[in-house]
Amino acid sequence: DGAYVAADADVAAAAASLVDGAFYNAGQSCCAIERVYVHETVHEEFVARALELVRAYRLGDPRDGATSLGPLALPSAPAFLRGQVLDATAKGARLLCGGVETACPATGRGRFFAPALLDGCDHSMALMRDESFGPVLGVCKVASDAEAAEAVDDSPFGLTACIFTSDVERAEAFAARVDVGTVFMNRCDYLDPL
C-alpha cells in the first residue's frame, strides 16, 4: 500500500511508523506499506531516519527474543523479491541496504530476505506498481500533495493508504483523492482506526 510523508510531517514519527508498517511480519501483510512518497523538502531526512531503522532489523528464528525479522512463507518469495530489487536498481533506484536472499544467521537455514530500502524509485519499477509481500520498501521523492495522491493511486493494490501531516484538512483532501479502502493519518496498517 502507498504512503505519503507531507512537507509538514513529523518526519521521525513517520519514519518509525512506516518502517514498522513495511517490515512487520517480514512485510507479509495485505496492508503492508509497499511504497512511500516523500515531499522533497523532507526527503533526505526521511531516508536517513528510515535507513537507520531498517539497518537495525535482526534476521533470525522468530522464537529468539533478539529476532526482529523472521522468515518468508513462500518458497518463491526470496527470488521474487530479489527480482524486484534488481529491476529497480537496473532502472536507476539506489539500494541503500539489504536486498539479498539469505538464511538464518544462527542456523544457516530458512527462507530469509535482508530488509531492503531503495531510494530514487519511480513507477517504471515493478516494486512501485506490484505487491512485494516481503521486506522491501521503495521511496520516491515528490513535489506536491497532488503528485503523491496520483502516485498512490497508480497501482491496482490499495487496501489502505496513509498520509503523515500535521494538517487535518490536508489529510482529508488527500483521502478524498485516493481510491483505497481505508486512509490513515499519521499511522499505517493499524487494526482499529479509532
Coordinates of N, CA and C in Angstrom, one line a residue:
D1 N 0.8 -1.2 0.0 CA 0.0 0.0 0.0 C 0.9 1.2 0.0
G2 N 0.3 2.4 -0.4 CA 1.1 3.6 -0.5 C 1.0 4.5 0.6
A3 N 2.1 5.3 0.9 CA 2.1 6.2 2.0 C 2.7 7.5 1.5
Y4 N 2.3 8.6 2.1 CA 2.8 9.9 1.8 C 3.3 10.6 3.0
V5 N 4.5 11.2 3.0 CA 5.0 12.0 4.0 C 5.0 13.4 3.5
A6 N 4.1 14.2 4.0 CA 4.0 15.6 3.5 C 5.1 16.5 4.1
A7 N 5.2 17.7 3.6 CA 6.2 18.6 4.0 C 6.1 19.0 5.5
D8 N 4.9 19.0 6.0 CA 4.7 19.4 7.4 C 4.7 18.2 8.4
A9 N 5.1 17.1 8.0 CA 5.0 15.8 8.8 C 6.1 15.9 9.9
D10 N 5.8 15.1 11.0 CA 6.8 14.8 12.0 C 7.6 13.6 11.3
V11 N 8.7 14.0 10.8 CA 9.5 13.0 10.0 C 10.0 11.8 10.8
A12 N 10.4 12.0 12.0 CA 10.8 10.9 12.9 C 9.7 10.0 13.1
A13 N 8.5 10.5 13.4 CA 7.4 9.6 13.7 C 6.9 8.9 12.4
A14 N 7.0 9.6 11.3 CA 6.6 9.0 10.0 C 7.6 7.8 9.7
A15 N 8.9 8.1 9.8 CA 9.8 7.0 9.5 C 9.6 5.8 10.4
A16 N 9.4 6.0 11.7 CA 9.2 4.9 12.6 C 8.0 4.1 12.3
S17 N 6.9 4.8 12.0 CA 5.6 4.1 11.7 C 5.7 3.4 10.3
L18 N 6.2 4.0 9.3 CA 6.2 3.5 8.0 C 7.2 2.3 7.9
V19 N 8.4 2.4 8.5 CA 9.3 1.3 8.5 C 8.6 0.1 9.2
D20 N 8.0 0.3 10.3 CA 7.3 -0.8 11.0 C 6.2 -1.3 10.1
G21 N 5.4 -0.5 9.5 CA 4.3 -0.8 8.6 C 4.8 -1.6 7.4
A22 N 6.0 -1.4 7.0 CA 6.6 -2.1 5.8 C 7.2 -3.4 6.2
F23 N 7.8 -3.5 7.3 CA 8.6 -4.7 7.7 C 8.0 -5.6 8.7
Y24 N 6.8 -5.2 9.3 CA 6.1 -6.0 10.3 C 5.8 -7.4 9.6
N25 N 6.1 -8.5 10.3 CA 5.8 -9.8 9.8 C 6.6 -10.0 8.5
A26 N 7.8 -9.5 8.4 CA 8.7 -9.5 7.2 C 7.9 -9.0 6.0
G27 N 7.1 -8.0 6.2 CA 6.4 -7.4 5.0 C 5.2 -8.3 4.5
Q28 N 4.9 -9.4 5.2 CA 3.9 -10.3 4.7 C 2.5 -10.0 5.3
S29 N 2.0 -8.9 4.9 CA 0.7 -8.4 5.3 C 0.0 -7.8 4.2
C30 N -1.3 -8.1 4.0 CA -2.0 -7.5 2.9 C -2.1 -6.0 2.9
C31 N -1.9 -5.4 4.1 CA -2.0 -3.9 4.3 C -0.6 -3.4 4.6
A32 N 0.5 -4.1 4.3 CA 1.8 -3.6 4.5 C 2.1 -2.4 3.6
I33 N 2.9 -1.5 4.1 CA 3.4 -0.4 3.3 C 4.4 -0.9 2.3
E34 N 4.1 -0.7 1.0 CA 5.0 -1.2 -0.1 C 5.8 0.0 -0.7
R35 N 5.3 1.2 -0.6 CA 6.0 2.3 -1.3 C 5.6 3.6 -0.5
V36 N 6.6 4.5 -0.4 CA 6.5 5.7 0.3 C 6.8 6.9 -0.7
Y37 N 6.0 7.9 -0.7 CA 6.2 9.1 -1.5 C 6.5 10.2 -0.4
V38 N 7.6 10.8 -0.6 CA 8.1 11.8 0.4 C 8.2 13.1 -0.2
H39 N 7.7 14.2 0.4 CA 7.8 15.5 -0.1 C 9.3 15.9 -0.2
E40 N 9.7 16.5 -1.3 CA 11.1 16.8 -1.5 C 11.7 17.6 -0.4
T41 N 11.0 18.4 0.4 CA 11.6 19.2 1.5 C 12.0 18.4 2.7
V42 N 11.4 17.2 2.8 CA 11.8 16.3 4.0 C 12.3 15.0 3.5
H43 N 12.6 14.8 2.2 CA 13.0 13.6 1.7 C 14.3 13.1 2.3
E44 N 15.3 13.9 2.3 CA 16.6 13.4 2.8 C 16.6 13.0 4.3
E45 N 15.9 13.8 5.1 CA 15.7 13.5 6.5 C 15.0 12.1 6.6
F46 N 13.9 12.0 5.9 CA 13.1 10.7 6.0 C 14.0 9.5 5.6
V47 N 14.7 9.6 4.5 CA 15.5 8.5 4.1 C 16.6 8.1 5.1
A48 N 17.2 9.1 5.7 CA 18.3 8.9 6.7 C 17.7 8.2 7.9
R49 N 16.5 8.7 8.4 CA 15.9 8.1 9.5 C 15.4 6.6 9.2
A50 N 14.8 6.5 8.1 CA 14.3 5.1 7.7 C 15.5 4.2 7.6
L51 N 16.6 4.6 7.0 CA 17.7 3.7 6.8 C 18.3 3.2 8.1
E52 N 18.4 4.1 9.1 CA 18.8 3.7 10.4 C 17.9 2.7 11.0
L53 N 16.6 2.8 10.9 CA 15.7 1.9 11.4 C 15.7 0.5 10.7
V54 N 15.8 0.5 9.4 CA 15.9 -0.7 8.6 C 17.2 -1.5 8.9
R55 N 18.3 -0.8 9.0 CA 19.5 -1.5 9.4 C 19.5 -2.1 10.7
A56 N 18.6 -1.7 11.6 CA 18.5 -2.2 13.0 C 17.8 -3.6 13.0
Y57 N 17.1 -4.0 12.0 CA 16.4 -5.3 12.0 C 17.4 -6.4 12.1
R58 N 17.1 -7.4 12.8 CA 17.9 -8.6 13.0 C 17.1 -9.9 12.5
L59 N 17.7 -10.5 11.5 CA 17.1 -11.7 11.0 C 17.3 -12.9 11.9
G60 N 16.3 -13.8 12.0 CA 16.5 -14.9 12.8 C 15.3 -15.7 13.1
D61 N 15.4 -16.7 14.0 CA 14.3 -17.5 14.4 C 13.3 -16.7 15.2
P62 N 12.1 -16.7 14.8 CA 11.1 -15.9 15.5 C 10.9 -16.2 17.0
R63 N 11.4 -17.4 17.4 CA 11.3 -17.7 18.8 C 12.4 -17.1 19.6
D64 N 13.4 -16.5 19.0 CA 14.5 -15.9 19.6 C 14.1 -14.4 19.9
G65 N 14.2 -14.0 21.1 CA 13.9 -12.6 21.5 C 14.7 -11.6 20.8
A66 N 15.9 -11.9 20.3 CA 16.7 -10.9 19.6 C 16.3 -10.7 18.2
T67 N 15.4 -11.6 17.7 CA 15.0 -11.5 16.3 C 13.9 -10.4 16.1
S68 N 14.1 -9.6 15.1 CA 13.1 -8.6 14.7 C 12.5 -8.8 13.3
L69 N 13.1 -9.8 12.6 CA 12.6 -10.1 11.2 C 12.7 -11.6 11.0
G70 N 11.6 -12.2 10.7 CA 11.6 -13.6 10.6 C 11.6 -14.1 9.1
P71 N 11.3 -15.4 8.9 CA 11.4 -15.9 7.5 C 10.2 -15.6 6.7
L72 N 10.4 -15.9 5.4 CA 9.3 -15.7 4.4 C 8.5 -17.0 4.3
A73 N 7.2 -16.9 4.0 CA 6.4 -18.1 4.0 C 6.5 -18.9 2.7
L74 N 6.6 -18.2 1.6 CA 6.6 -18.9 0.3 C 8.0 -19.2 -0.2
P75 N 8.2 -20.4 -0.7 CA 9.5 -20.8 -1.2 C 10.0 -19.9 -2.4
S76 N 9.0 -19.3 -3.1 CA 9.4 -18.5 -4.3 C 9.7 -17.0 -3.9
A77 N 9.4 -16.7 -2.6 CA 9.5 -15.2 -2.2 C 10.9 -14.6 -2.3
P78 N 11.9 -15.3 -1.8 CA 13.2 -14.6 -1.9 C 13.6 -14.3 -3.4
A79 N 13.5 -15.2 -4.3 CA 13.8 -14.9 -5.7 C 13.0 -13.8 -6.3
F80 N 11.7 -13.8 -6.0 CA 10.7 -12.8 -6.5 C 11.2 -11.4 -6.0
L81 N 11.5 -11.3 -4.7 CA 11.9 -10.0 -4.1 C 13.2 -9.6 -4.7
R82 N 14.1 -10.5 -4.9 CA 15.4 -10.1 -5.5 C 15.2 -9.6 -6.9
G83 N 14.3 -10.2 -7.6 CA 13.9 -9.7 -9.0 C 13.4 -8.3 -8.9
Q84 N 12.6 -8.0 -8.0 CA 12.1 -6.6 -7.9 C 13.2 -5.7 -7.6
V85 N 14.1 -6.0 -6.7 CA 15.2 -5.2 -6.4 C 16.1 -5.0 -7.6
L86 N 16.4 -6.0 -8.3 CA 17.3 -5.9 -9.5 C 16.6 -5.1 -10.6
D87 N 15.3 -5.3 -10.8 CA 14.6 -4.4 -11.7 C 14.7 -3.0 -11.4
A88 N 14.5 -2.6 -10.1 CA 14.5 -1.3 -9.6 C 15.9 -0.6 -9.8
T89 N 17.0 -1.4 -9.4 CA 18.3 -0.8 -9.5 C 18.8 -0.7 -11.0
A90 N 18.3 -1.6 -11.8 CA 18.6 -1.5 -13.2 C 18.0 -0.3 -13.9
K91 N 16.9 0.2 -13.3 CA 16.2 1.4 -13.8 C 16.5 2.6 -13.0
G92 N 17.5 2.6 -12.2 CA 18.0 3.8 -11.5 C 17.8 4.0 -10.1
A93 N 17.1 3.1 -9.4 CA 17.0 3.2 -7.9 C 18.3 2.9 -7.3
R94 N 18.4 3.5 -6.1 CA 19.6 3.2 -5.3 C 19.2 2.3 -4.1
L95 N 19.9 1.1 -4.1 CA 19.7 0.2 -3.0 C 20.5 0.6 -1.8
L96 N 19.9 1.0 -0.7 CA 20.6 1.6 0.4 C 21.0 0.5 1.4
C97 N 20.2 -0.6 1.5 CA 20.6 -1.7 2.4 C 19.8 -2.9 2.0
G98 N 20.4 -4.1 2.4 CA 19.6 -5.3 2.2 C 19.5 -5.7 0.7
G99 N 18.4 -6.4 0.5 CA 18.0 -6.8 -0.9 C 18.6 -8.1 -1.4
V100 N 19.0 -8.9 -0.5 CA 19.6 -10.2 -0.9 C 19.0 -11.4 -0.1
E101 N 18.9 -12.5 -0.8 CA 18.4 -13.7 -0.2 C 19.5 -14.2 0.8
T102 N 19.0 -14.7 1.9 CA 19.9 -15.2 2.9 C 19.3 -16.3 3.7
A103 N 20.0 -16.8 4.7 CA 19.5 -17.8 5.6 C 19.6 -17.3 7.0
C104 N 19.0 -18.0 7.9 CA 19.0 -17.6 9.3 C 20.5 -17.5 9.7
P105 N 21.0 -16.4 10.3 CA 22.4 -16.3 10.7 C 22.8 -17.4 11.7
A106 N 21.9 -17.8 12.6 CA 22.2 -18.7 13.6 C 22.3 -20.2 13.1
T107 N 21.4 -20.5 12.2 CA 21.3 -21.9 11.7 C 21.8 -22.2 10.3
G108 N 21.9 -21.1 9.5 CA 22.2 -21.3 8.1 C 21.1 -21.9 7.3
R109 N 19.9 -21.9 7.8 CA 18.7 -22.5 7.2 C 17.6 -21.4 7.1
G110 N 16.6 -21.8 6.3 CA 15.4 -21.0 6.2 C 15.4 -20.0 5.0
R111 N 14.2 -19.4 4.8 CA 14.0 -18.5 3.7 C 13.9 -17.1 4.3
F112 N 15.0 -16.4 4.1 CA 15.0 -15.0 4.6 C 15.4 -14.1 3.5
F113 N 15.1 -12.8 3.7 CA 15.5 -11.8 2.7 C 15.9 -10.5 3.5
A114 N 17.1 -10.1 3.3 CA 17.6 -9.0 4.1 C 16.8 -7.7 3.8
P115 N 16.2 -7.1 4.8 CA 15.3 -6.0 4.6 C 15.9 -4.9 3.7
A116 N 15.2 -4.6 2.6 CA 15.7 -3.7 1.6 C 15.0 -2.3 1.6
L117 N 15.8 -1.3 1.5 CA 15.3 0.1 1.4 C 15.9 0.6 0.1
L118 N 15.1 1.1 -0.8 CA 15.5 1.7 -2.0 C 15.0 3.1 -2.2
D119 N 15.9 4.0 -2.7 CA 15.5 5.4 -2.9 C 15.7 5.7 -4.4
G120 N 15.0 6.7 -4.8 CA 15.1 7.1 -6.2 C 14.2 6.2 -7.1
C121 N 13.1 5.7 -6.5 CA 12.2 4.8 -7.2 C 11.2 5.6 -8.0
D122 N 10.7 5.0 -9.0 CA 9.6 5.6 -9.8 C 8.7 4.4 -10.3
H123 N 7.6 4.8 -11.0 CA 6.7 3.8 -11.4 C 7.0 3.0 -12.6
S124 N 8.2 3.1 -13.1 CA 8.7 2.2 -14.2 C 9.1 0.9 -13.5
M125 N 9.3 0.9 -12.2 CA 9.8 -0.2 -11.4 C 8.7 -1.1 -10.9
A126 N 8.8 -2.4 -11.0 CA 7.8 -3.3 -10.5 C 7.5 -3.1 -9.0
L127 N 8.5 -2.8 -8.2 CA 8.3 -2.7 -6.8 C 7.4 -1.5 -6.4
M128 N 7.2 -0.6 -7.3 CA 6.4 0.6 -7.1 C 5.0 0.4 -7.7
R129 N 4.8 -0.7 -8.4 CA 3.4 -1.0 -9.0 C 2.8 -2.2 -8.5
D130 N 3.6 -3.2 -8.2 CA 3.1 -4.5 -7.8 C 3.4 -4.8 -6.4
E131 N 2.6 -5.8 -5.8 CA 2.8 -6.1 -4.4 C 4.0 -7.0 -4.3
S132 N 4.8 -6.6 -3.2 CA 6.0 -7.4 -2.9 C 5.8 -8.5 -2.0
F133 N 5.0 -8.2 -1.0 CA 4.7 -9.2 0.1 C 6.0 -9.7 0.7
G134 N 6.8 -8.8 1.1 CA 8.1 -9.1 1.7 C 8.8 -7.8 2.2
P135 N 9.9 -8.0 2.8 CA 10.6 -6.8 3.4 C 11.4 -6.0 2.4
V136 N 10.6 -5.3 1.6 CA 11.2 -4.4 0.5 C 10.4 -3.1 0.6
L137 N 11.1 -2.0 0.6 CA 10.4 -0.7 0.6 C 11.0 0.3 -0.3
G138 N 10.2 0.8 -1.3 CA 10.7 1.8 -2.2 C 10.3 3.2 -1.8
V139 N 11.2 4.1 -2.0 CA 10.9 5.5 -1.7 C 11.0 6.4 -2.9
C140 N 10.1 7.3 -3.1 CA 10.0 8.2 -4.3 C 9.8 9.6 -3.8
K141 N 10.6 10.5 -4.2 CA 10.5 11.9 -3.9 C 9.4 12.6 -4.8
V142 N 8.6 13.4 -4.1 CA 7.5 14.1 -4.9 C 7.5 15.6 -4.5
A143 N 6.9 16.4 -5.4 CA 7.0 17.8 -5.2 C 5.7 18.4 -4.7
S144 N 4.6 17.6 -4.6 CA 3.3 18.1 -4.1 C 2.4 17.0 -3.6
D145 N 1.4 17.5 -2.9 CA 0.4 16.6 -2.4 C -0.3 15.9 -3.6
A146 N -0.6 16.7 -4.6 CA -1.3 16.1 -5.8 C -0.5 15.0 -6.4
E147 N 0.8 15.2 -6.6 CA 1.7 14.2 -7.2 C 1.7 13.0 -6.3
A148 N 1.7 13.1 -5.0 CA 1.7 12.0 -4.1 C 0.4 11.2 -4.2
A149 N -0.7 11.9 -4.3 CA -2.0 11.2 -4.4 C -2.1 10.5 -5.7
E150 N -1.7 11.1 -6.7 CA -1.7 10.4 -8.1 C -0.8 9.1 -8.1
A151 N 0.3 9.2 -7.4 CA 1.2 8.1 -7.4 C 0.6 6.9 -6.5
V152 N 0.0 7.3 -5.4 CA -0.6 6.3 -4.5 C -1.6 5.5 -5.3
D153 N -2.4 6.2 -6.1 CA -3.5 5.6 -6.9 C -3.0 4.8 -8.1
D154 N -1.7 4.9 -8.5 CA -1.2 4.3 -9.7 C -0.8 2.9 -9.4
S155 N -1.7 2.1 -8.9 CA -1.5 0.7 -8.6 C -2.8 0.0 -8.4
P156 N -3.0 -1.2 -8.9 CA -4.2 -2.0 -8.7 C -4.4 -2.4 -7.2
F157 N -3.3 -2.3 -6.4 CA -3.4 -2.7 -5.0 C -3.6 -1.4 -4.1
G158 N -4.5 -1.5 -3.2 CA -4.8 -0.3 -2.4 C -5.8 -0.6 -1.3
L159 N -5.5 -1.5 -0.4 CA -6.5 -1.7 0.7 C -6.4 -0.5 1.6
T160 N -5.2 0.0 1.8 CA -5.1 1.2 2.6 C -4.1 2.2 2.0
A161 N -4.1 3.4 2.5 CA -3.1 4.4 2.2 C -3.0 5.2 3.5
C162 N -1.9 6.0 3.6 CA -1.8 6.9 4.7 C -1.0 8.1 4.3
I163 N -1.3 9.2 5.2 CA -0.6 10.4 5.0 C -0.1 10.8 6.4
F164 N 1.1 11.3 6.4 CA 1.7 11.9 7.6 C 1.8 13.4 7.4
T165 N 1.1 14.1 8.2 CA 0.9 15.6 8.1 C 0.4 16.1 9.5
S166 N 0.7 17.4 9.7 CA 0.1 18.0 10.9 C -1.2 18.7 10.6
D167 N -1.6 18.6 9.4 CA -2.8 19.4 9.0 C -4.0 18.4 8.6
V168 N -5.0 18.5 9.4 CA -6.2 17.6 9.2 C -6.8 17.9 7.9
E169 N -6.9 19.2 7.5 CA -7.5 19.5 6.2 C -6.7 18.9 5.0
R170 N -5.4 18.9 5.1 CA -4.5 18.3 4.1 C -4.8 16.8 4.1
A171 N -4.9 16.1 5.2 CA -5.2 14.7 5.3 C -6.6 14.4 4.6
E172 N -7.6 15.2 4.9 CA -8.9 15.0 4.4 C -8.9 15.2 2.9
A173 N -8.2 16.2 2.4 CA -8.1 16.4 0.9 C -7.4 15.2 0.2
F174 N -6.3 14.7 0.9 CA -5.6 13.5 0.3 C -6.5 12.3 0.3
A175 N -7.3 12.1 1.4 CA -8.2 10.9 1.5 C -9.2 11.0 0.4
A176 N -9.7 12.2 0.1 CA -10.7 12.4 -0.9 C -10.2 12.1 -2.3
R177 N -8.9 12.2 -2.5 CA -8.3 12.0 -3.9 C -7.9 10.5 -4.2
V178 N -7.7 9.7 -3.1 CA -7.2 8.4 -3.4 C -8.3 7.4 -3.3
D179 N -8.2 6.3 -4.1 CA -9.2 5.3 -4.2 C -8.7 4.1 -3.5
V180 N -8.9 4.0 -2.2 CA -8.4 2.9 -1.4 C -9.5 2.6 -0.3
G181 N -9.4 1.5 0.3 CA -10.4 1.1 1.3 C -10.3 1.9 2.6
T182 N -9.2 2.2 3.1 CA -9.0 3.0 4.3 C -7.8 3.9 4.2
V183 N -8.0 5.2 4.7 CA -6.9 6.1 4.7 C -6.6 6.5 6.2
F184 N -5.4 6.3 6.5 CA -4.9 6.7 7.9 C -4.2 8.0 7.9
M185 N -4.3 8.7 9.0 CA -3.5 9.9 9.2 C -2.5 9.7 10.3
N186 N -1.2 9.8 10.0 CA -0.2 9.7 11.0 C -0.1 8.3 11.6
R187 N -0.4 7.3 10.9 CA -0.3 5.9 11.2 C -0.5 5.0 10.0
C188 N -0.2 3.8 10.1 CA -0.4 2.9 9.0 C -0.7 1.5 9.5
D189 N -1.3 0.7 8.6 CA -1.5 -0.7 8.9 C -2.0 -1.0 10.4
Y190 N -3.0 -0.2 10.8 CA -3.4 -0.3 12.2 C -4.8 -1.0 12.2
L191 N -5.0 -1.9 13.2 CA -6.2 -2.7 13.2 C -7.5 -1.9 13.5
D192 N -7.4 -0.9 14.4 CA -8.6 -0.1 14.8 C -8.3 1.4 14.5
P193 N -8.9 2.0 13.5 CA -8.6 3.3 13.1 C -9.2 4.4 14.1
L194 N -10.0 3.9 15.1 CA -10.5 4.9 16.1 C -9.6 5.0 17.2

